[in-house]
Structures are given as structure tokens and as C-alpha cells.
PDB file of C-alpha atoms in Angstrom:
ATOM      1  CA  GLY N   1     112.806  25.493  48.624  1.00 47.00           C
ATOM      2  CA  HIS N   2     112.153  28.299  45.835  1.00 49.00           C
ATOM      3  CA  GLY N   3     110.608  31.804  47.607  1.00 52.00           C
ATOM      4  CA  GLY N   4     108.428  28.812  50.219  1.00 51.00           C
ATOM      5  CA  ARG N   5     105.566  28.674  47.867  1.00 50.00           C
ATOM      6  CA  ARG N   6     103.386  25.671  47.796  1.00 49.00           C
ATOM      7  CA  ALA N   7     101.843  24.265  44.673  1.00 51.00           C
ATOM      8  CA  ARG N   8      98.718  25.579  44.358  1.00 52.00           C
ATOM      9  CA  ARG N   9      96.325  23.284  44.929  1.00 53.00           C
ATOM     10  CA  ARG N  10      93.691  22.220  42.154  1.00 49.00           C
ATOM     11  CA  PRO N  11      90.274  22.136  42.778  1.00 47.00           C
ATOM     12  CA  PRO N  12      88.578  19.141  43.179  1.00 44.00           C
ATOM     13  CA  ARG N  13      86.825  18.046  40.068  1.00 46.00           C
ATOM     14  CA  VAL N  14      82.975  17.030  40.754  1.00 45.00           C
ATOM     15  CA  SER N  15      82.755  15.165  37.737  1.00 47.00           C
ATOM     16  CA  ARG N  16      80.569  11.810  38.013  1.00 52.00           C
ATOM     17  CA  ALA N  17      82.252  11.715  42.027  1.00 66.00           C
ATOM     18  CA  GLY N  18      78.234  12.842  43.216  1.00 92.00           C
ATOM     19  CA  ARG N  19      75.224  10.950  44.101  1.00 96.00           C
ATOM     20  CA  PRO N  20      72.507  10.450  41.977  1.00 97.00           C
ATOM     21  CA  ALA N  21      69.316  12.121  42.451  1.00 98.00           C
ATOM     22  CA  VAL N  22      66.161  11.979  41.175  1.00 98.00           C
ATOM     23  CA  PHE N  23      64.413  15.224  40.696  1.00 98.00           C
ATOM     24  CA  LEU N  24      60.578  15.255  40.974  1.00 98.00           C
ATOM     25  CA  ASP N  25      57.899  17.658  39.583  1.00 98.00           C
ATOM     26  CA  ARG N  26      55.726  18.621  42.647  1.00 98.00           C
ATOM     27  CA  ASP N  27      51.780  19.246  41.281  1.00 97.00           C
ATOM     28  CA  GLY N  28      50.696  16.603  39.013  1.00 97.00           C
ATOM     29  CA  THR N  29      53.584  14.392  40.318  1.00 98.00           C
ATOM     30  CA  ILE N  30      53.878  14.326  44.157  1.00 98.00           C
ATOM     31  CA  ILE N  31      50.408  15.895  45.267  1.00 98.00           C
ATOM     32  CA  GLU N  32      47.360  16.756  43.327  1.00 97.00           C
ATOM     33  CA  ASP N  33      47.070  19.397  40.808  1.00 95.00           C
ATOM     34  CA  VAL N  34      44.757  21.981  42.113  1.00 92.00           C
ATOM     35  CA  GLY N  35      45.965  25.020  39.886  1.00 90.00           C
ATOM     36  CA  TYR N  36      47.598  27.787  41.797  1.00 91.00           C
ATOM     37  CA  LEU N  37      48.143  25.794  45.584  1.00 91.00           C
ATOM     38  CA  GLY N  38      48.448  29.104  47.792  1.00 91.00           C
ATOM     39  CA  ASP N  39      46.882  27.410  50.228  1.00 92.00           C
ATOM     40  CA  PRO N  40      48.958  24.449  52.419  1.00 94.00           C
ATOM     41  CA  GLU N  41      45.287  23.234  53.318  1.00 94.00           C
ATOM     42  CA  ARG N  42      44.784  22.637  49.934  1.00 93.00           C
ATOM     43  CA  MET N  43      47.500  20.057  49.539  1.00 97.00           C
ATOM     44  CA  ARG N  44      46.376  16.305  48.657  1.00 97.00           C
ATOM     45  CA  LEU N  45      49.100  13.459  48.214  1.00 98.00           C
ATOM     46  CA  LEU N  46      48.979  11.450  45.210  1.00 97.00           C
ATOM     47  CA  PRO N  47      48.353   7.595  46.496  1.00 95.00           C
ATOM     48  CA  ASP N  48      51.416   6.278  46.864  1.00 97.00           C
ATOM     49  CA  ALA N  49      53.502   8.990  45.755  1.00 98.00           C
ATOM     50  CA  ALA N  50      54.723   9.195  50.018  1.00 98.00           C
ATOM     51  CA  GLU N  51      55.341   5.325  49.642  1.00 98.00           C
ATOM     52  CA  ALA N  52      57.471   5.872  45.841  1.00 98.00           C
ATOM     53  CA  ILE N  53      59.784   8.251  47.918  1.00 98.00           C
ATOM     54  CA  ALA N  54      60.183   6.622  50.879  1.00 98.00           C
ATOM     55  CA  ARG N  55      61.898   4.264  48.405  1.00 98.00           C
ATOM     56  CA  LEU N  56      64.046   6.024  46.995  1.00 98.00           C
ATOM     57  CA  ASN N  57      65.389   7.301  50.323  1.00 98.00           C
ATOM     58  CA  ARG N  58      65.791   3.558  51.459  1.00 98.00           C
ATOM     59  CA  ALA N  59      67.867   3.221  48.310  1.00 97.00           C
ATOM     60  CA  GLY N  60      70.228   5.934  49.001  1.00 96.00           C
ATOM     61  CA  LEU N  61      69.107   8.130  45.674  1.00 97.00           C
ATOM     62  CA  LEU N  62      68.353  11.775  46.423  1.00 98.00           C
ATOM     63  CA  ALA N  63      64.882  13.236  46.474  1.00 98.00           C
ATOM     64  CA  VAL N  64      64.544  16.395  44.907  1.00 98.00           C
ATOM     65  CA  VAL N  65      61.570  18.867  43.963  1.00 98.00           C
ATOM     66  CA  VAL N  66      61.847  21.124  41.472  1.00 98.00           C
ATOM     67  CA  THR N  67      58.914  23.314  40.846  1.00 97.00           C
ATOM     68  CA  ASN N  68      57.827  26.114  38.358  1.00 97.00           C
ATOM     69  CA  GLN N  69      55.396  28.255  40.658  1.00 96.00           C
ATOM     70  CA  SER N  70      54.619  31.535  38.495  1.00 96.00           C
ATOM     71  CA  GLY N  71      51.548  32.130  40.685  1.00 95.00           C
ATOM     72  CA  ILE N  72      54.105  34.461  43.041  1.00 96.00           C
ATOM     73  CA  ALA N  73      54.332  36.069  39.410  1.00 96.00           C
ATOM     74  CA  ARG N  74      51.281  36.378  38.974  1.00 95.00           C
ATOM     75  CA  GLY N  75      50.481  37.881  42.089  1.00 96.00           C
ATOM     76  CA  LEU N  76      47.958  34.858  43.133  1.00 95.00           C
ATOM     77  CA  PHE N  77      50.268  34.192  46.497  1.00 95.00           C
ATOM     78  CA  ASP N  78      53.465  35.530  47.971  1.00 96.00           C
ATOM     79  CA  GLU N  79      56.322  33.484  48.595  1.00 96.00           C
ATOM     80  CA  LYS N  80      55.417  33.538  52.468  1.00 97.00           C
ATOM     81  CA  ALA N  81      52.192  31.390  51.052  1.00 96.00           C
ATOM     82  CA  TYR N  82      54.805  28.961  48.908  1.00 96.00           C
ATOM     83  CA  GLU N  83      56.903  28.456  51.734  1.00 97.00           C
ATOM     84  CA  ALA N  84      53.763  27.309  54.044  1.00 97.00           C
ATOM     85  CA  THR N  85      53.230  25.174  51.018  1.00 97.00           C
ATOM     86  CA  ARG N  86      56.778  23.611  51.087  1.00 97.00           C
ATOM     87  CA  VAL N  87      56.371  22.987  55.167  1.00 97.00           C
ATOM     88  CA  ARG N  88      53.027  20.892  53.982  1.00 97.00           C
ATOM     89  CA  LEU N  89      54.818  18.991  51.765  1.00 98.00           C
ATOM     90  CA  ASP N  90      57.431  18.001  53.822  1.00 98.00           C
ATOM     91  CA  ARG N  91      55.372  16.962  57.344  1.00 98.00           C
ATOM     92  CA  LEU N  92      52.548  15.457  54.760  1.00 98.00           C
ATOM     93  CA  LEU N  93      56.132  13.097  53.657  1.00 98.00           C
ATOM     94  CA  ALA N  94      57.110  12.920  56.997  1.00 98.00           C
ATOM     95  CA  ASP N  95      53.688  11.368  58.081  1.00 98.00           C
ATOM     96  CA  GLN N  96      54.298   8.316  55.884  1.00 97.00           C
ATOM     97  CA  GLY N  97      58.164   7.994  56.411  1.00 98.00           C
ATOM     98  CA  ALA N  98      58.831   9.399  53.182  1.00 98.00           C
ATOM     99  CA  ARG N  99      61.631  12.772  53.160  1.00 98.00           C
ATOM    100  CA  LEU N 100      62.187  14.760  50.203  1.00 98.00           C
ATOM    101  CA  ASP N 101      66.295  16.052  50.527  1.00 98.00           C
ATOM    102  CA  ALA N 102      65.948  19.543  48.739  1.00 98.00           C
ATOM    103  CA  GLN N 103      62.957  21.662  47.157  1.00 98.00           C
ATOM    104  CA  TYR N 104      63.625  24.405  44.977  1.00 98.00           C
ATOM    105  CA  HIS N 105      61.330  26.551  43.380  1.00 98.00           C
ATOM    106  CA  CYS N 106      61.407  29.521  40.425  1.00 98.00           C
ATOM    107  CA  PRO N 107      58.653  32.060  41.362  1.00 97.00           C
ATOM    108  CA  HIS N 108      58.522  33.358  38.049  1.00 97.00           C
ATOM    109  CA  HIS N 109      56.493  33.736  34.818  1.00 96.00           C
ATOM    110  CA  PRO N 110      58.639  35.161  31.099  1.00 94.00           C
ATOM    111  CA  GLU N 111      55.522  37.612  30.441  1.00 94.00           C
ATOM    112  CA  LEU N 112      55.407  39.242  33.932  1.00 94.00           C
ATOM    113  CA  SER N 113      59.022  38.897  34.908  1.00 93.00           C
ATOM    114  CA  GLY N 114      61.225  38.448  32.058  1.00 93.00           C
ATOM    115  CA  PRO N 115      63.098  35.943  31.224  1.00 93.00           C
ATOM    116  CA  CYS N 116      65.089  33.199  34.015  1.00 97.00           C
ATOM    117  CA  GLU N 117      67.317  30.428  33.927  1.00 96.00           C
ATOM    118  CA  CYS N 118      65.238  28.714  36.971  1.00 97.00           C
ATOM    119  CA  ARG N 119      61.969  28.353  34.599  1.00 97.00           C
ATOM    120  CA  LYS N 120      61.874  24.437  33.980  1.00 97.00           C
ATOM    121  CA  PRO N 121      62.778  23.083  31.672  1.00 96.00           C
ATOM    122  CA  GLY N 122      65.985  26.030  32.259  1.00 97.00           C
ATOM    123  CA  LEU N 123      68.750  24.361  34.381  1.00 98.00           C
ATOM    124  CA  LEU N 124      69.925  26.878  36.758  1.00 98.00           C
ATOM    125  CA  LEU N 125      67.856  25.021  39.956  1.00 98.00           C
ATOM    126  CA  TYR N 126      69.408  21.792  38.747  1.00 98.00           C
ATOM    127  CA  ARG N 127      73.192  22.867  38.623  1.00 97.00           C
ATOM    128  CA  ARG N 128      72.364  24.873  41.724  1.00 98.00           C
ATOM    129  CA  ALA N 129      70.839  21.406  43.219  1.00 98.00           C
ATOM    130  CA  ALA N 130      74.179  19.669  42.140  1.00 97.00           C
ATOM    131  CA  GLU N 131      76.524  21.864  43.935  1.00 97.00           C
ATOM    132  CA  ASP N 132      74.387  22.115  47.509  1.00 97.00           C
ATOM    133  CA  LEU N 133      73.780  18.546  47.078  1.00 97.00           C
ATOM    134  CA  GLY N 134      76.847  16.897  45.716  1.00 97.00           C
ATOM    135  CA  ILE N 135      74.574  15.244  42.482  1.00 97.00           C
ATOM    136  CA  ASP N 136      76.189  12.818  39.780  1.00 97.00           C
ATOM    137  CA  LEU N 137      73.580  15.102  37.132  1.00 97.00           C
ATOM    138  CA  PRO N 138      74.349  12.445  34.613  1.00 96.00           C
ATOM    139  CA  ALA N 139      73.779   9.482  36.847  1.00 96.00           C
ATOM    140  CA  SER N 140      70.239  11.346  37.886  1.00 98.00           C
ATOM    141  CA  TRP N 141      67.145  10.929  36.928  1.00 98.00           C
ATOM    142  CA  TRP N 142      63.583  13.566  36.176  1.00 98.00           C
ATOM    143  CA  VAL N 143      60.186  12.587  36.737  1.00 98.00           C
ATOM    144  CA  GLY N 144      57.119  14.220  36.180  1.00 98.00           C
ATOM    145  CA  ASP N 145      53.521  14.913  34.588  1.00 97.00           C
ATOM    146  CA  ARG N 146      55.219  17.572  31.599  1.00 95.00           C
ATOM    147  CA  ARG N 147      57.429  16.859  29.198  1.00 95.00           C
ATOM    148  CA  ARG N 148      59.181  20.327  30.410  1.00 95.00           C
ATOM    149  CA  ASP N 149      59.239  19.190  33.808  1.00 97.00           C
ATOM    150  CA  VAL N 150      62.480  16.360  32.213  1.00 97.00           C
ATOM    151  CA  GLN N 151      63.982  17.762  29.600  1.00 97.00           C
ATOM    152  CA  PRO N 152      66.170  18.733  31.260  1.00 97.00           C
ATOM    153  CA  ALA N 153      67.612  15.138  31.602  1.00 97.00           C
ATOM    154  CA  THR N 154      68.467  15.801  27.647  1.00 96.00           C
ATOM    155  CA  ALA N 155      70.865  18.819  28.637  1.00 96.00           C
ATOM    156  CA  LEU N 156      72.449  17.191  31.937  1.00 97.00           C
ATOM    157  CA  GLY N 157      72.935  13.349  30.523  1.00 96.00           C
ATOM    158  CA  GLY N 158      70.550  12.094  33.176  1.00 97.00           C
ATOM    159  CA  ARG N 159      67.046   9.568  31.867  1.00 97.00           C
ATOM    160  CA  GLY N 160      63.551  11.553  31.966  1.00 98.00           C
ATOM    161  CA  ILE N 161      60.203   9.567  32.433  1.00 98.00           C
ATOM    162  CA  VAL N 162      57.285  11.038  32.017  1.00 97.00           C
ATOM    163  CA  LEU N 163      53.921  10.522  34.111  1.00 97.00           C
ATOM    164  CA  GLY N 164      50.553   9.687  32.691  1.00 95.00           C
ATOM    165  CA  GLN N 165      51.518  10.076  28.604  1.00 90.00           C
ATOM    166  CA  ALA N 166      52.747   7.814  25.620  1.00 89.00           C
ATOM    167  CA  PRO N 167      56.649   7.248  25.997  1.00 87.00           C
ATOM    168  CA  SER N 168      57.941  10.067  23.421  1.00 88.00           C
ATOM    169  CA  ALA N 169      61.625   9.791  22.661  1.00 91.00           C
ATOM    170  CA  PRO N 170      64.092  10.175  24.282  1.00 94.00           C
ATOM    171  CA  PHE N 171      61.784   9.661  27.529  1.00 96.00           C
ATOM    172  CA  LEU N 172      60.639   6.419  29.062  1.00 96.00           C
ATOM    173  CA  ALA N 173      57.214   6.603  30.380  1.00 97.00           C
ATOM    174  CA  ALA N 174      55.057   5.857  33.391  1.00 97.00           C
ATOM    175  CA  PRO N 175      51.293   5.826  34.481  1.00 97.00           C
ATOM    176  CA  ASP N 176      52.114   7.364  38.252  1.00 97.00           C
ATOM    177  CA  LEU N 177      55.228   7.631  40.564  1.00 98.00           C
ATOM    178  CA  ALA N 178      55.372   4.505  42.109  1.00 98.00           C
ATOM    179  CA  ALA N 179      55.830   2.864  38.747  1.00 98.00           C
ATOM    180  CA  ALA N 180      58.236   5.376  37.854  1.00 98.00           C
ATOM    181  CA  VAL N 181      60.349   4.771  41.223  1.00 98.00           C
ATOM    182  CA  THR N 182      59.898   0.601  40.306  1.00 98.00           C
ATOM    183  CA  GLY N 183      61.635   0.908  36.669  1.00 97.00           C
ATOM    184  CA  ILE N 184      64.386   3.887  37.847  1.00 98.00           C
ATOM    185  CA  LEU N 185      65.664   1.026  41.206  1.00 98.00           C
ATOM    186  CA  ALA N 186      65.214  -1.574  38.610  1.00 97.00           C
ATOM    187  CA  SER N 187      67.724   0.306  36.141  1.00 94.00           C
ATOM    188  CA  ARG N 188      70.519   0.358  38.694  1.00 88.00           C
TER     189      ARG N 188
END
């Protein structure tokens, strides 16, 4: 051989090879939005939310929460308190046979902690999830009760569904998470 060096293997391309995910907002989408939630005991699942997530699980779609938690930057609760709510959500869903594949949160607020790339509609947490879980972003869905929850779909090539609002292009609308999941599964 020529100097015994092997051709360097190219890193594998990750485009379109991963699994589709459904990126879910947390407060107002899966659980009741009670404002800044630092107390896990105040957490209540919205009706049919667990069953909707269980349907995603059975269909082989990754269910990933991405949530803005500016209450941390505001000093209303700390990371430890947030972690307790994260664990509580997993437990409430597990009790009903549902599972989240991952939960990501942004603890920042631009006026208090400066600009960041993880606060929705920023893309950092979605890119991190794609790397962690091998997600095919263009084949994925975004669901939330605010436009900013689904805006990343536009930048990343996926599709968005806004809950409880009139449809506004380019996003679809659904009354709740259960209806959104029905639509997602019907489109596959």
C-alpha cells in the first residue's frame, strides 16, 4: 500500500435517515397551564393528553417535550424544582401507559439572562434532540398552544399544529392534543 494509510471514512450523513418525532409544548398542551409551575403537586394532565401520547408511542413516533421555563430566570423556582416537575410529568404519563422519549427546557428570559438560542422559537433544543435521538426533522411535527411552539417547524422543514386557535398559514389547527395526534397519524 501507499504508506499504509487507509482512506478516511466520511462521517455518516444524518439527513432523512432518522425517525420522525412529534415535538410537544408542555404547559397548555399536555398539562394545564397554571402559570409558573415550580410545584409538581399542582401539575394536572389535560384530558386525553396521556392517551394521545400513548398513541404516538404505539405508532413508533418519538414524543419529545420542548418547553420554555422562564420562571427559572425570573427566580420563581430553580432547576431542582423544574426537575421535580419533569419527573412528575413522566410519572403521571406512565400511570396511563404513555411515555415521553425526552424532555428539553430553556431556563432563560432574554430581558433577564440575555439572548439565547434555546428559547422557543429558537432552534437549539430541536437540533440537540435530533442529535441525541436520531430524529428526521423534516419528517417531524410540532404541536403547541402558541404560534412560537410550532414556528420552528418552518425553519426545520417539518409541519406544525397550533392548538385551540384558528388555523393560520402555514400551520394547521386542532382543538387539543388528541385531535392533533389523530391528524398526524392519519397523514402518515
